[in-house]
Amino acid sequence: MTTDSIEAADRLAQVRDAMGRAARLTGRTADAITLIAVSKTQATEAIRPLIDAGQRVFGENRVQEAESKWPALREDFPGLSLHLVGQLQSNKAADAVALFDVIHSLDRPSLLTALARAMDAADKRVPCYIQVNIGAEEQKGGCAIADTPALIAAARSADIPLLGLMCVPPANLEPAPFFALLAKMARDEGLERLSMGMSGDFETAIMLGATDIRVGTALFGERPAARPTPGSGRGMIRNSRAG
């Protein structure tokens, strides 16, 4: 086992131990929570040791970056699951449907229309989360809280499979109230899953009902600077922070 593999296994074990401690406080186990390893800006050489350590669910923020890394990784490691956890441009909907197993960032009617059209064309239904702008931050993607019920209803009418709600709370505020609000919104809409919690707050998120946590730094260490992506636009500027 290489040094990189040992370090990756240690980091993964530490995160899973923390998940287990938090889950037990709510009568759950770590196995009931999906750990999404957010590998944005990470090279394949950094991802492989974590796969070797047993991690099987990964998240990327950008379609183009994922396209450059994951086809080869999935060929080498069958059974991986890939989630899109960043903002999605409507003109990339077809690419996202082709590449990802789950999309966490459905946040507006125009994207819903593009995804429904892409899923129909591909004869493939990709499960989605509605991303809620839980802190009403102008610079951040996500559906406004008041508009979320209508978007949920529209997604259901369009036969887009909805798993639950996703949020990224404001960076400099206590996250617990925002997680609790998202959980209430999900209950009110009959949605069972909550994609919330990152490296700095996933234990709090789990205690407030998270079923999916998006962890990057705690698994990979400090991430390298992102390389410019050709053709970046609105969705790239407003990408959710993740991990």
C-alpha positions as semicolon CSV with decimal commas, in nm:
position;residue;x (nm);y (nm);z (nm)
1;M;0,000;0,000;0,000
2;T;0,142;0,338;-0,098
3;T;0,176;0,635;0,135
4;D;-0,102;0,814;-0,054
5;S;-0,333;0,516;-0,009
6;I;-0,259;0,495;0,364
7;E;-0,327;0,866;0,410
8;A;-0,649;0,845;0,209
9;A;-0,766;0,546;0,414
10;D;-0,689;0,731;0,738
11;R;-0,882;1,041;0,631
12;L;-1,176;0,830;0,515
13;A;-1,181;0,641;0,844
14;Q;-1,177;0,965;1,043
15;V;-1,470;1,108;0,848
16;R;-1,668;0,786;0,880
17;D;-1,599;0,772;1,254
18;A;-1,730;1,128;1,291
19;M;-2,033;1,039;1,081
20;G;-2,103;0,743;1,308
21;R;-2,081;0,950;1,626
22;A;-2,320;1,212;1,489
23;A;-2,561;0,955;1,347
24;R;-2,589;0,766;1,675
25;L;-2,723;1,082;1,841
26;T;-3,023;1,060;1,608
27;G;-3,067;0,684;1,634
28;R;-2,905;0,617;1,298
29;T;-2,581;0,463;1,177
30;A;-2,321;0,598;0,936
31;D;-2,442;0,343;0,681
32;A;-2,771;0,534;0,656
33;I;-2,587;0,844;0,531
34;T;-2,429;0,879;0,187
35;L;-2,081;1,025;0,196
36;I;-2,011;1,214;-0,126
37;A;-1,639;1,277;-0,174
38;V;-1,621;1,612;-0,351
39;S;-1,331;1,579;-0,593
40;K;-1,354;1,912;-0,774
41;T;-1,011;2,040;-0,888
42;Q;-0,855;1,712;-0,775
43;A;-0,645;1,521;-1,028
44;T;-0,716;1,155;-1,091
45;E;-0,393;1,072;-0,905
46;A;-0,549;1,219;-0,590
47;I;-0,882;1,043;-0,644
48;R;-0,753;0,691;-0,702
49;P;-0,616;0,639;-0,347
50;L;-0,957;0,722;-0,201
51;I;-1,122;0,474;-0,437
52;D;-0,863;0,216;-0,329
53;A;-0,961;0,291;0,032
54;G;-1,321;0,197;-0,045
55;Q;-1,496;0,525;-0,131
56;R;-1,746;0,477;-0,411
57;V;-1,954;0,798;-0,430
58;F;-1,797;1,117;-0,565
59;G;-1,914;1,468;-0,645
60;E;-1,803;1,721;-0,903
61;N;-1,897;2,086;-0,946
62;R;-1,846;2,127;-1,320
63;V;-1,961;1,915;-1,610
64;Q;-1,653;1,985;-1,821
65;E;-1,410;1,896;-1,544
66;A;-1,599;1,575;-1,472
67;E;-1,592;1,481;-1,841
68;S;-1,214;1,510;-1,838
69;K;-1,167;1,272;-1,543
70;W;-1,447;1,029;-1,480
71;P;-1,496;0,819;-1,795
72;A;-1,147;0,671;-1,750
73;L;-1,187;0,631;-1,373
74;R;-1,521;0,455;-1,415
75;E;-1,371;0,223;-1,672
76;D;-1,100;0,127;-1,423
77;F;-1,337;0,113;-1,123
78;P;-1,685;-0,015;-1,214
79;G;-1,960;0,063;-0,968
80;L;-1,869;0,422;-0,887
81;S;-2,150;0,675;-0,845
82;L;-2,101;1,032;-0,965
83;H;-2,304;1,327;-0,836
84;L;-2,319;1,680;-0,973
85;V;-2,308;1,909;-0,669
86;G;-2,240;2,246;-0,836
87;Q;-2,453;2,485;-1,037
88;L;-2,562;2,359;-1,378
89;Q;-2,604;2,569;-1,690
90;S;-2,912;2,479;-1,891
91;N;-2,705;2,431;-2,205
92;K;-2,510;2,157;-2,024
93;A;-2,819;1,963;-1,920
94;A;-2,778;1,688;-2,180
95;D;-2,412;1,639;-2,088
96;A;-2,503;1,621;-1,720
97;V;-2,776;1,364;-1,783
98;A;-2,532;1,150;-1,980
99;L;-2,253;1,163;-1,721
100;F;-2,402;1,189;-1,372
101;D;-2,602;0,948;-1,160
102;V;-2,754;1,219;-0,938
103;I;-2,794;1,596;-0,981
104;H;-2,807;1,811;-0,665
105;S;-2,858;2,154;-0,821
106;L;-3,198;2,177;-0,988
107;D;-3,289;2,533;-0,894
108;R;-3,498;2,710;-1,161
109;P;-3,773;2,644;-1,416
110;S;-3,547;2,691;-1,721
111;L;-3,310;2,422;-1,595
112;L;-3,604;2,195;-1,515
113;T;-3,724;2,226;-1,875
114;A;-3,374;2,155;-2,011
115;L;-3,327;1,852;-1,785
116;A;-3,670;1,708;-1,867
117;R;-3,598;1,743;-2,239
118;A;-3,253;1,584;-2,199
119;M;-3,390;1,295;-1,993
120;D;-3,664;1,229;-2,248
121;A;-3,411;1,233;-2,533
122;A;-3,174;0,997;-2,351
123;D;-3,458;0,777;-2,218
124;K;-3,289;0,810;-1,880
125;R;-3,432;0,949;-1,556
126;V;-3,163;1,104;-1,335
127;P;-3,266;1,156;-0,972
128;C;-3,241;1,519;-0,862
129;Y;-3,237;1,739;-0,556
130;I;-3,392;2,083;-0,555
131;Q;-3,122;2,327;-0,445
132;V;-3,265;2,591;-0,210
133;N;-3,098;2,927;-0,156
134;I;-3,152;2,879;0,214
135;G;-2,972;3,197;0,318
136;A;-3,124;3,420;0,047
137;E;-2,776;3,512;-0,077
138;E;-2,769;3,703;-0,404
139;Q;-2,433;3,562;-0,512
140;K;-2,535;3,200;-0,459
141;G;-2,737;2,965;-0,675
142;G;-3,052;2,796;-0,554
143;C;-3,427;2,838;-0,566
144;A;-3,577;3,104;-0,341
145;I;-3,750;2,954;-0,039
146;A;-4,087;3,097;-0,141
147;D;-4,055;2,954;-0,493
148;T;-3,949;2,605;-0,389
149;P;-4,297;2,443;-0,360
150;A;-4,383;2,551;-0,714
151;L;-4,055;2,415;-0,852
152;I;-4,111;2,085;-0,670
153;A;-4,459;2,059;-0,820
154;A;-4,327;2,139;-1,167
155;A;-4,053;1,876;-1,137
156;R;-4,306;1,615;-1,036
157;S;-4,529;1,709;-1,328
158;A;-4,232;1,675;-1,564
159;D;-4,158;1,323;-1,433
160;I;-3,820;1,426;-1,293
161;P;-3,746;1,193;-1,001
162;L;-3,697;1,407;-0,690
163;L;-3,493;1,271;-0,402
164;G;-3,506;1,570;-0,170
165;L;-3,365;1,916;-0,103
166;M;-3,009;2,049;-0,103
167;C;-2,861;2,363;0,048
168;V;-2,537;2,546;0,119
169;P;-2,582;2,768;0,426
170;P;-2,413;3,109;0,454
171;A;-2,044;3,070;0,521
172;N;-2,012;3,293;0,826
173;L;-2,326;3,201;1,017
174;E;-2,417;2,911;1,241
175;P;-2,548;2,647;0,997
176;A;-2,788;2,464;1,231
177;P;-3,091;2,694;1,180
178;F;-3,054;2,669;0,803
179;F;-3,027;2,290;0,817
180;A;-3,335;2,275;1,041
181;L;-3,530;2,496;0,801
182;L;-3,437;2,278;0,502
183;A;-3,546;1,967;0,695
184;K;-3,884;2,126;0,770
185;M;-3,929;2,225;0,405
186;A;-3,857;1,868;0,297
187;R;-4,104;1,724;0,547
188;D;-4,373;1,965;0,433
189;E;-4,325;1,849;0,073
190;G;-4,301;1,478;0,150
191;L;-3,936;1,456;0,047
192;E;-3,719;1,210;0,235
193;R;-3,361;1,309;0,161
194;L;-3,149;1,607;0,262
195;S;-2,821;1,690;0,087
196;M;-2,653;1,919;0,339
197;G;-2,330;1,939;0,533
198;M;-1,969;1,978;0,423
199;S;-1,626;1,933;0,580
200;G;-1,677;2,200;0,847
201;D;-2,035;2,123;0,946
202;F;-2,135;1,772;0,837
203;E;-2,174;1,646;1,194
204;T;-2,426;1,923;1,269
205;A;-2,603;1,843;0,942
206;I;-2,628;1,475;1,030
207;M;-2,775;1,556;1,371
208;L;-3,040;1,765;1,193
209;G;-3,133;1,493;0,947
210;A;-2,885;1,497;0,659
211;T;-2,898;1,185;0,446
212;D;-2,621;1,297;0,207
213;I;-2,312;1,496;0,302
214;R;-2,069;1,656;0,056
215;V;-1,714;1,639;0,190
216;G;-1,401;1,752;0,009
217;T;-1,125;1,903;0,224
218;A;-1,159;1,652;0,509
219;L;-1,100;1,369;0,260
220;F;-0,851;1,521;0,016
221;G;-0,680;1,792;0,218
222;E;-0,664;2,149;0,096
223;R;-0,769;2,147;-0,267
224;P;-0,551;2,290;-0,544
225;A;-0,656;2,609;-0,718
226;A;-0,916;2,553;-0,988
227;R;-0,795;2,575;-1,344
228;P;-0,997;2,802;-1,577
229;T;-1,262;2,608;-1,765
230;P;-1,323;2,701;-2,130
231;G;-1,670;2,832;-2,196
232;S;-1,741;2,914;-1,834
233;G;-2,036;3,143;-1,772
234;R;-2,317;3,213;-1,531
235;G;-2,321;2,867;-1,380
236;M;-1,948;2,867;-1,330
237;I;-1,942;3,200;-1,151
238;R;-2,222;3,099;-0,915
239;N;-2,101;2,750;-0,835
240;S;-2,189;2,636;-0,486
241;R;-1,897;2,591;-0,257
242;A;-1,867;2,225;-0,176
243;G;-1,662;2,021;0,065
